[in-house]
Coordinates of C-alpha atoms and ligand atoms in Angstrom, one line a residue:
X18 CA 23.0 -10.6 -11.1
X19 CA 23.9 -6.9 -11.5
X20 CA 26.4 -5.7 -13.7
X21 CA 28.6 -2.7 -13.7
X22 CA 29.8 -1.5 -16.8
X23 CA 33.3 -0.6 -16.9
X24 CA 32.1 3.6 -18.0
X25 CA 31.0 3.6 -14.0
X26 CA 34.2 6.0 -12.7
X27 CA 34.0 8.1 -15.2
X28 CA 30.7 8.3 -15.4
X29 CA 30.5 8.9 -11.2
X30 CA 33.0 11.6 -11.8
X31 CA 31.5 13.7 -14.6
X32 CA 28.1 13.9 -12.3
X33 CA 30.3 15.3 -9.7
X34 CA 31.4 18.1 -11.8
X35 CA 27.6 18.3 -13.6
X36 CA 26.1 18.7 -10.1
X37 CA 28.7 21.3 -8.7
X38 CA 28.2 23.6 -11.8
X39 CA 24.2 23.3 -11.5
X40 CA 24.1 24.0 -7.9
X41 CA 26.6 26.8 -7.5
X42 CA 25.0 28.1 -11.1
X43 CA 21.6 28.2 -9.3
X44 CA 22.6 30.1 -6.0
X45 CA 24.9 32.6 -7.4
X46 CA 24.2 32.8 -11.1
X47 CA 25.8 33.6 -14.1
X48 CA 29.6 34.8 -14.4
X49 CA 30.4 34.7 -10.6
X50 CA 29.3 31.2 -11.1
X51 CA 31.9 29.5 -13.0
X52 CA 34.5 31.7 -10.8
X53 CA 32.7 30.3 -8.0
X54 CA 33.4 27.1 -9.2
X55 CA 36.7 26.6 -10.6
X56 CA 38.0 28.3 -6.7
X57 CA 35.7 25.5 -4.8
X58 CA 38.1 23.1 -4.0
X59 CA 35.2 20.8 -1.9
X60 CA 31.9 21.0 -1.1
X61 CA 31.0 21.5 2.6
X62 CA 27.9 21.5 5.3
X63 CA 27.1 24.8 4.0
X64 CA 25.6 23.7 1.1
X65 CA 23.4 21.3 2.5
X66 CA 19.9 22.8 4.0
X67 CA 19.9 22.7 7.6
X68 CA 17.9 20.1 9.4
X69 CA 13.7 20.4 10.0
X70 CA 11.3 19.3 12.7
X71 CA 8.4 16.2 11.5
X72 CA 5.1 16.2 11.5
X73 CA 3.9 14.1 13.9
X74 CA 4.0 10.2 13.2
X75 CA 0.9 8.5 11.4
X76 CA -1.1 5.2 11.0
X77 CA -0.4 5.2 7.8
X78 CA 2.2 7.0 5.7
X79 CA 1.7 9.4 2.5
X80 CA 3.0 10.0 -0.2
X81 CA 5.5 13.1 -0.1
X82 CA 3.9 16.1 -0.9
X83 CA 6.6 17.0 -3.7
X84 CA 6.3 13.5 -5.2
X85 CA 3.3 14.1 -7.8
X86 CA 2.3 10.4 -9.4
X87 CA -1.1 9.2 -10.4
X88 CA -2.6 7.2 -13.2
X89 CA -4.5 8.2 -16.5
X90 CA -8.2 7.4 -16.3
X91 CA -9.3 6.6 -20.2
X92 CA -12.5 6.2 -21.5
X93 CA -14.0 3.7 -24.5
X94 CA -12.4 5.9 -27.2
X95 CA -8.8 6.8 -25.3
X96 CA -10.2 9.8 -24.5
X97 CA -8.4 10.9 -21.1
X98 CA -8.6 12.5 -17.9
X99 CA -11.9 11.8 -18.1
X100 CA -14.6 11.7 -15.2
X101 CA -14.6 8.4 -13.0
X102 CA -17.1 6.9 -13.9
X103 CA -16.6 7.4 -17.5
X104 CA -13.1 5.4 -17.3
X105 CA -12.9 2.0 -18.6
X106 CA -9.2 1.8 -17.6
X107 CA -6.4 3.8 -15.8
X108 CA -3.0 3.7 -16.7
X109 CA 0.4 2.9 -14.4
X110 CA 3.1 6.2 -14.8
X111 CA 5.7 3.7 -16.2
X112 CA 7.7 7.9 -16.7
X113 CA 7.6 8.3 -12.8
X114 CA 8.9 5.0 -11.3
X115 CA 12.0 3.0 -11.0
X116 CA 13.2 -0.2 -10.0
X117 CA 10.5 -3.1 -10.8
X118 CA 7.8 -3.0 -8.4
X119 CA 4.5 -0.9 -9.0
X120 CA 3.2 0.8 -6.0
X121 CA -0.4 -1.2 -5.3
X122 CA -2.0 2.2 -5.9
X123 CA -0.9 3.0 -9.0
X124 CA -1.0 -1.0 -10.2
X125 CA -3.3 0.1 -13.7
X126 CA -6.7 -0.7 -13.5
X127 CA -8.9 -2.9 -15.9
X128 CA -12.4 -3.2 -14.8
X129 CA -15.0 -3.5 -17.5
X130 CA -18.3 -2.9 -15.4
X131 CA -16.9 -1.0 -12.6
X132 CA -15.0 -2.2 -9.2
X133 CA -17.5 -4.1 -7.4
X134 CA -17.5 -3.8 -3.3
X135 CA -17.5 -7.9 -2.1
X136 CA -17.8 -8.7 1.2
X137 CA -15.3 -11.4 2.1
X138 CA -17.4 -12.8 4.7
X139 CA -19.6 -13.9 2.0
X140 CA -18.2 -14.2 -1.1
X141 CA -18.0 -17.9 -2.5
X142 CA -15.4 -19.9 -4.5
X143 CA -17.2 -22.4 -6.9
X144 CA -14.9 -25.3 -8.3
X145 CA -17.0 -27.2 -10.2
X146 CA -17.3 -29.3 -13.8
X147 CA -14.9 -32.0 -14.8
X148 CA -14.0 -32.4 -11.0
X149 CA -15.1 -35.8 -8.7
X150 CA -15.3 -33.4 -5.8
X151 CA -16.8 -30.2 -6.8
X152 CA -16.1 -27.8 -4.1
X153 CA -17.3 -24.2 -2.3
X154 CA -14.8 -22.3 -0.7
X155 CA -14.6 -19.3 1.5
X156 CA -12.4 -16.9 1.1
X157 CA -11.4 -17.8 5.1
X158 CA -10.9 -21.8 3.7
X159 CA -8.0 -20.4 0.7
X160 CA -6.4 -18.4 3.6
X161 CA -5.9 -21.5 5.3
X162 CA -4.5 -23.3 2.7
X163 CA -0.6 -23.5 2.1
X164 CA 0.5 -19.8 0.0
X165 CA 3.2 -19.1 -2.3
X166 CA 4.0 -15.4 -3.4
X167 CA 5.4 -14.8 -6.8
X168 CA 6.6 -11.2 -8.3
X169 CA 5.0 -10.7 -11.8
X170 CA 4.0 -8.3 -14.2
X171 CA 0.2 -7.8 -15.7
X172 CA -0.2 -6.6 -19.0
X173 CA -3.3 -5.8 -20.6
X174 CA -3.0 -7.6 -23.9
X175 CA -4.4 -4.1 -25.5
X176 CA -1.2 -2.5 -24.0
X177 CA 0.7 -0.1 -27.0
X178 CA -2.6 -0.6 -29.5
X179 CA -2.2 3.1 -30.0
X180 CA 0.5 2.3 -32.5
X181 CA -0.8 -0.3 -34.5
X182 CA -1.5 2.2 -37.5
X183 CA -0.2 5.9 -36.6
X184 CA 1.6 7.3 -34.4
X185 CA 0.5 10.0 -32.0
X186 CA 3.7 12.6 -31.1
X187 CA 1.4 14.0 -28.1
X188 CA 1.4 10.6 -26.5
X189 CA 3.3 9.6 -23.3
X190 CA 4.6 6.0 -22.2
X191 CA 2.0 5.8 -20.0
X192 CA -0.9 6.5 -22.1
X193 CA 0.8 3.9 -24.4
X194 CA 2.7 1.4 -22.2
X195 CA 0.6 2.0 -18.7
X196 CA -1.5 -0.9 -19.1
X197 CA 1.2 -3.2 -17.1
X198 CA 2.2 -3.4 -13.5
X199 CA 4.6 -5.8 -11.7
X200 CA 3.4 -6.8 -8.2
X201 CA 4.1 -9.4 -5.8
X202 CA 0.6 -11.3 -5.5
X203 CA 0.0 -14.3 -2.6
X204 CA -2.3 -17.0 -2.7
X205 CA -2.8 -20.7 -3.1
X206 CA -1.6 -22.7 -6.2
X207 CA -4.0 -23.4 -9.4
X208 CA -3.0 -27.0 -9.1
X209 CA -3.4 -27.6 -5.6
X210 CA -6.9 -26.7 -5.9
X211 CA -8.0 -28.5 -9.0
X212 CA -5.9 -31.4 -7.0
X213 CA -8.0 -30.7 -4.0
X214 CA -11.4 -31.1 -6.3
X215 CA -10.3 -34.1 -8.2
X216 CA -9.7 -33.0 -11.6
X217 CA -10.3 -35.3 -14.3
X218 CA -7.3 -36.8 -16.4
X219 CA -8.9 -35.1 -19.7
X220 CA -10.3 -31.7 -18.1
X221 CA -7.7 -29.6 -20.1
X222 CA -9.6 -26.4 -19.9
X223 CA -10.6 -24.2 -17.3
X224 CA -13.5 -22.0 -17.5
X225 CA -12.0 -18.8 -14.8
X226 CA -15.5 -16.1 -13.9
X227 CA -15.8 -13.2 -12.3
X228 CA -17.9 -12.3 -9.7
X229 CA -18.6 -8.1 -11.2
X230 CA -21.3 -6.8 -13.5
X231 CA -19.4 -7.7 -16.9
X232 CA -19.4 -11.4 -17.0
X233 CA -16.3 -11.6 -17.3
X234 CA -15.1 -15.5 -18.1
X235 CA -11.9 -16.7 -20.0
X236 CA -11.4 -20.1 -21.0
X237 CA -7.9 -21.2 -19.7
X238 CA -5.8 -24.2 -21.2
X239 CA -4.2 -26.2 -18.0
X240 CA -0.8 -26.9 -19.8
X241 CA 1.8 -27.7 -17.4
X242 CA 3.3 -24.0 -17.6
X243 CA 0.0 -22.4 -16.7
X244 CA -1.0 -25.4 -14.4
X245 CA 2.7 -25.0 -12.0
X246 CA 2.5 -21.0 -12.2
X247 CA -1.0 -19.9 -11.5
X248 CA -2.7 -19.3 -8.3
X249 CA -6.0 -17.9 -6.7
X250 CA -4.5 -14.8 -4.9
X251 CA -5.8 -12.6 -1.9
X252 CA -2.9 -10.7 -1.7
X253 CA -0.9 -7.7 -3.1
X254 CA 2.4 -6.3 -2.4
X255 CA 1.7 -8.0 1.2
X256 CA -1.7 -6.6 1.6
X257 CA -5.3 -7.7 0.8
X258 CA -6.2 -7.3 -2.9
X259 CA -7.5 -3.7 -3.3
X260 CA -11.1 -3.9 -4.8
X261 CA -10.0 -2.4 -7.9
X262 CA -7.7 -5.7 -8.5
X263 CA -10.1 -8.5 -7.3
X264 CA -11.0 -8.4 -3.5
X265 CA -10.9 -10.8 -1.9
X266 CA -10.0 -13.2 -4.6
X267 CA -8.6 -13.3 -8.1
X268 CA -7.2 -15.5 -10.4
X269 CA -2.9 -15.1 -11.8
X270 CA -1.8 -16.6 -14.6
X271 CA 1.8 -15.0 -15.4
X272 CA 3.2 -14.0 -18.2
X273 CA -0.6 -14.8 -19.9
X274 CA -2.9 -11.6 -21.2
X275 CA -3.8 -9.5 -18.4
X276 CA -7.5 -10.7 -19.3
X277 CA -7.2 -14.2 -18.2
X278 CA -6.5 -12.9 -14.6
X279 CA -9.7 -12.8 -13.8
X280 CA -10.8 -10.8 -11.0
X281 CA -13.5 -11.2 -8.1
X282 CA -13.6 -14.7 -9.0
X283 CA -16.7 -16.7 -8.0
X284 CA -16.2 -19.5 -10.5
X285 CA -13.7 -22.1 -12.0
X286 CA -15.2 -24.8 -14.0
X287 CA -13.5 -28.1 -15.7
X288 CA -13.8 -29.0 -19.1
X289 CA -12.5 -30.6 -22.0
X290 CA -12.3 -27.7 -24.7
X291 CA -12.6 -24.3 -24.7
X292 CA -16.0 -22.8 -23.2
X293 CA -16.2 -20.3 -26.1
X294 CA -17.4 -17.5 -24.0
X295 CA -18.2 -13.8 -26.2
X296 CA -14.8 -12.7 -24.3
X297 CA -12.8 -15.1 -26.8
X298 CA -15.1 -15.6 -29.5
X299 CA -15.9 -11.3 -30.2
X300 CA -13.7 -9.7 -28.2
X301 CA -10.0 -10.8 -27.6
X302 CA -9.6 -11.9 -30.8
X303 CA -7.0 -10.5 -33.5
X304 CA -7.9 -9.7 -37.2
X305 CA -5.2 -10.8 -39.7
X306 CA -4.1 -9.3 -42.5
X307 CA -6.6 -12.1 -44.6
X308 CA -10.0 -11.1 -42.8
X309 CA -9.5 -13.9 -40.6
X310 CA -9.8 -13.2 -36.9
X311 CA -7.1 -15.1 -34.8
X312 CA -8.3 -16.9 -31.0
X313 CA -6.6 -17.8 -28.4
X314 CA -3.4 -15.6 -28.6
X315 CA -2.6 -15.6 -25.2
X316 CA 0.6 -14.9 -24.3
X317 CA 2.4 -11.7 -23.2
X318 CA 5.6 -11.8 -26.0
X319 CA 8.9 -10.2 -25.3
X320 CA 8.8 -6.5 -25.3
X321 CA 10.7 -3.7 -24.0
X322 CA 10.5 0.3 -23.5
X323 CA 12.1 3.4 -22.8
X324 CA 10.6 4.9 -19.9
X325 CA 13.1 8.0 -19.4
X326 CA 13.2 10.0 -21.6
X327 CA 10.1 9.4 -23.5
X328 CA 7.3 11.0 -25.2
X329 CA 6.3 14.7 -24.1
X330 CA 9.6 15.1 -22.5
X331 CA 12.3 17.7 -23.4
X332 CA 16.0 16.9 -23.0
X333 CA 19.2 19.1 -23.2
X334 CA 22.6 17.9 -25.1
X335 CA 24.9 16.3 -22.6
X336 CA 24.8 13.2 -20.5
X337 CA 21.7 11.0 -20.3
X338 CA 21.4 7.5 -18.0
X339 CA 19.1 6.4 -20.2
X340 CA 16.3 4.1 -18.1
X341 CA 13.6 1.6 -19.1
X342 CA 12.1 -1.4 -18.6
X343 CA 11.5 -4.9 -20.4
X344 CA 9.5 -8.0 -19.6
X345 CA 8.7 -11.5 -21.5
X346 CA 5.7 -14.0 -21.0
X347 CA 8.2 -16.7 -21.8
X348 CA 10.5 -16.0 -19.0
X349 CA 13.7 -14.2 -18.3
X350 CA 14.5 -11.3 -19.8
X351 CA 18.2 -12.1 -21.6
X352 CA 19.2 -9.2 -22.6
X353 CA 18.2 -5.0 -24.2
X354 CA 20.0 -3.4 -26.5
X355 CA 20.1 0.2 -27.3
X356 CA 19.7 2.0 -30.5
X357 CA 20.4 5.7 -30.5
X358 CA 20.4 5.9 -34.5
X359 CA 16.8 4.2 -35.5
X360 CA 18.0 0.5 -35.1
X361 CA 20.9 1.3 -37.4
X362 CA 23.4 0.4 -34.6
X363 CA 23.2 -1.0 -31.1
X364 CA 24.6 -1.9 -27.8
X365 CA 24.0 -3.8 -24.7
X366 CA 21.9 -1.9 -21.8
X367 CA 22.9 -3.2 -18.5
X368 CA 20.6 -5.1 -16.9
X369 CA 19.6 -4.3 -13.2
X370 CA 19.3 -7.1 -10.2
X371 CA 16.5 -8.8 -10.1
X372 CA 15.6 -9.8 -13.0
X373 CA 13.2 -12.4 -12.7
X374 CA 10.9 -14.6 -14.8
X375 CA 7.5 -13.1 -15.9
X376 CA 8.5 -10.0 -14.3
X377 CA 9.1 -5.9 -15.4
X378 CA 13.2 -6.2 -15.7
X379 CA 15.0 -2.8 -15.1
X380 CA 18.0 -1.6 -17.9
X381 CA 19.7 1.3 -17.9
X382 CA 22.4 2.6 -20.4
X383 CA 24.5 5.8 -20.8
X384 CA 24.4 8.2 -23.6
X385 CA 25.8 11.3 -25.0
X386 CA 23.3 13.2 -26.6
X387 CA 25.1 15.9 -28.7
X388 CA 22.1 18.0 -30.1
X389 CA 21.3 16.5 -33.1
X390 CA 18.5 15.1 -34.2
X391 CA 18.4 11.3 -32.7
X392 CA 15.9 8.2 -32.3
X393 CA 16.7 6.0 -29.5
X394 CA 14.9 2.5 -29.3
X395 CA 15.4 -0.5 -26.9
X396 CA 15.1 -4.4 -28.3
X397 CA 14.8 -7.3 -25.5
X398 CA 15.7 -10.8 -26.1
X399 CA 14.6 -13.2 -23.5
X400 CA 15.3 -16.4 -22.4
X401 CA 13.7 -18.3 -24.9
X402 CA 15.6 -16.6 -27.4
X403 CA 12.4 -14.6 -28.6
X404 CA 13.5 -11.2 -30.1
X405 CA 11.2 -8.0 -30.0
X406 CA 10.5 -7.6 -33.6
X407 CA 11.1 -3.8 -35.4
X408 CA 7.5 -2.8 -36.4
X409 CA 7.6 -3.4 -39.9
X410 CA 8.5 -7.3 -38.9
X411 CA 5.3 -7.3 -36.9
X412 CA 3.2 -5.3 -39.0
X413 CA 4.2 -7.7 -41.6
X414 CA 3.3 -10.6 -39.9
X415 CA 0.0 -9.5 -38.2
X416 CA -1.2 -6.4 -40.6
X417 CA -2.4 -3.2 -38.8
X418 CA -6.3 -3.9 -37.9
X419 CA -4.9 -7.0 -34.5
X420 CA -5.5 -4.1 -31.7
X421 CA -4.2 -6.5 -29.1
X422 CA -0.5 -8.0 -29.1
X423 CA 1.6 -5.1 -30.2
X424 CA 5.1 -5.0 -29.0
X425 CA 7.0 -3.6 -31.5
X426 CA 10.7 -1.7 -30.7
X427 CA 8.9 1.4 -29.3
X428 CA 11.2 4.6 -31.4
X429 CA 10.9 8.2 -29.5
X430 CA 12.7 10.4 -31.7
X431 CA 14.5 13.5 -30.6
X432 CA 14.6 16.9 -32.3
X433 CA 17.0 19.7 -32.3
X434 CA 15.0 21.3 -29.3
X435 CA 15.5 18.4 -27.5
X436 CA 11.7 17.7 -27.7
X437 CA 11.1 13.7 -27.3
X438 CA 8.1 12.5 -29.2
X439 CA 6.1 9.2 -30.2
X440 CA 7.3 8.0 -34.2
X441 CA 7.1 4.8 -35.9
X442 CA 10.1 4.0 -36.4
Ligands
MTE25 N1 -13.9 -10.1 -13.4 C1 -13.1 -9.3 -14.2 N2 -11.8 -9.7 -14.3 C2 -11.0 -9.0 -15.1 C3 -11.4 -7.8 -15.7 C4 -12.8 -7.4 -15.6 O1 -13.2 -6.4 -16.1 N3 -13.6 -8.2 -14.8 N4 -10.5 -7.2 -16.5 C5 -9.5 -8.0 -17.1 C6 -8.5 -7.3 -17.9 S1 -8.9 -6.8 -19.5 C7 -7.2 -7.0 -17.4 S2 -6.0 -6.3 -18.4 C8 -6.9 -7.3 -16.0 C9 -6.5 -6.1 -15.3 O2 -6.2 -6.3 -13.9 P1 -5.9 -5.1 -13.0 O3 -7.1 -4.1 -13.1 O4 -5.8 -5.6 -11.6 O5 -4.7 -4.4 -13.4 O6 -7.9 -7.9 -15.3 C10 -8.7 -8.8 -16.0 N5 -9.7 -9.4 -15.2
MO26 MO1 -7.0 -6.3 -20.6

């Protein structure tokens, strides 16, 4: 699936040159420099630091102590940095990472009342309603069962609100993007259980709650999609789910708002309509333009980002790979374009291997950045043939007061210094 654009040798061979100047620059300096550099006819072991005894090996390894990565706690009112226990939410460092796959302990955090502590040994599935064999499980009894693993992303459906009617130039991507992670999650298959309990032919909802402080409980509709993709997993990125993201058990549904996913869940109950719980009838709900609030908006669109460079960052004129990522609840991502002019023009980002259904998809594309002032965009079309609308397409269509659901083009315009800030559009 990966594909090479045909500005690879050249590009390969410019960095070459880029890296010789900057690291002769940096140990001689100056004049003697470029004389240094136009006489080096190839680069030898000298220039490479000599080798260095280990610390002794570990039971489990860290981080390196020059890699600095950690997530935004927020409060209530996006206040940030602030004190544990204060946080509401804590956001992924979208600026920090490559390739698709979140590290489990930077995965962003969602918890509503606080991370509950379970003890597996006790805790208790309830499958229940609309069902001929209502059942109890144990965690131990879904462990048993036959697993599948699937790589997908979770987005908080408030993900990019910040933008809905200003924009803030002192924000990064991840204080506006950070609510979404890709993982690979194991468990047992939604319909394998609700098989397993003897669903009825016209139980068409699914009442999904959590076992924490919030009472958390979503009303999920068992179309065929949701039915085939969703499971009841004990497992991240091959280990137990971390308290934070359900222990011992949680429920997926992909490409769905990251709400639906319930977590610590005690609970799944049958039922012909939707339970109408506060969580869909007060709070995930979207106010339209015309005062009327909108329910059941479930699904993750197509969206897309530029994750390098992006907001707070400073750039110099030259040559940029410029990286990001895009993902689509309906699927595939099909292909990002690049605008380096404000959506005036655009061209195709290569897309890096895998790129997978439901999951964060990896593009990167090259630019020249020759010191004048720029904004640079991406727009993702997936599978589906869903395109990521501009903003004033979406603002148009859903007004400014929705808070959940934005994914408009994200713009991060670049000034004479180079300085890379949040705009509109
Ligand atoms: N029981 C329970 N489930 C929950 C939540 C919660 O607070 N309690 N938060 C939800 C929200 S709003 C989101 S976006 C996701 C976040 O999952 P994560 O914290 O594993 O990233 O979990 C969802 N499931
Ligand atoms: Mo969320």
């Amino acid at each position: 699936m990966g594909k090479t654009d045909t500005g690879d040798s050249t590009r390969m061979a410019g960095l070459a040159k880029r890296n010789r100047r900057t690291f002769i620059g940096e140990a001689a300096g100056g004049v003697i420099a470029t004389l240094a550099a136009s006489k080096a006819a190839a680069e030898t072991l000298a220039d490479v630091p000599p080798r260095m005894m280990g610390a002794p090996v570990s039971g489990r390894s860290e981080r390196s102590s020059f890699a600095e990565l950690s997530r935004i706690p927020e409060s209530t009112a996006g206040k940030r940095n602030v004190a544990a226990a204060d946080a509401i939410n804590s956001k992924t460092p979208l600026q920090s990472l490559v390739g698709t796959i979140t590290p489990s302990d930077l995965h962003y955090e969602r918890s509503h009342a606080g991370v509950p502590d379970l003890d597996p040994a006790k805790h208790r599935l309830l499958i229940h309603g609309m069902a001929a064999r209502p059942t109890v499980l144990r965690v131990a009894d879904l462990r048993a069962m036959p697993s599948f693993s699937r790589i997908m992303f979770l987005e908080c459906s408030g993900n990019g609100w910040e933008n809905w009617k200003a924009a803030d130039p002192s924000l990064t991507v991840q204080n506006m993007y950070g609510m979404l992670s890709t993982h690979e999650w194991t468990g047992v298959p939604l319909r394998a259980l609700l098989d397993m309990v003897g669903r009825t032919a016209d139980a068409r909802w699914m009442l999904a709650e959590g076992g924490d402080g919030s009472g958390m409980a979503r009303s999920i509709p068992l179309t065929d999609e949701i039915l085939d993709e969703s499971m009841v997993a004990y497992a991240q990125n091959g280990e137990s789910l971390r308290p934070a993201h359900g222990f011992p058990l949680r429920l997926l549904v992909p490409g769905f708002e990251g709400n639906m996913s319930v977590k610590w869940l005690r609970r799944l109950k049958l039922g012909d309509q939707p339970f109408m719980t506060r969580w869909e009838t007060a709070r995930y709900t979207g106010l339209m333009p015309d005062g009327r609030a909108r329910q059941f908006h479930l699904r993750q669109d197509v969206n897309s980002v530029i994750t390098n460079p992006s907001g707070m960052m400073h750039i110099e004129p030259g040559y940029h790979r410029v990286s990001g990522i895009a993902w689509s609840g309906h699927g595939k991502i099909e292909k990002v374009e690049f605008s380096a002019d404000g959506g005036l023009t655009w061209r195709r980002a290569q897309l890096n291997a895998p790129v997978l259904a439901k999951a964060q998809t990896r593009f990167e594309v090259d630019w020249e950045w020759d010191g004048s002032p720029a904004k640079i965009l991406s727009r993702s079309t997936d599978e589906k043939g869903n395109i990521q609308p501009d903003r004033k397409t979406l603002v148009g269509e859903l007004g400014t007061n929705a808070v959940f659901h934005y994914n408009a083009q994200q713009t991060w315009a670049v000034d004479r210094q180079g300085r890379v800030t949040n705009v509109l559009a």
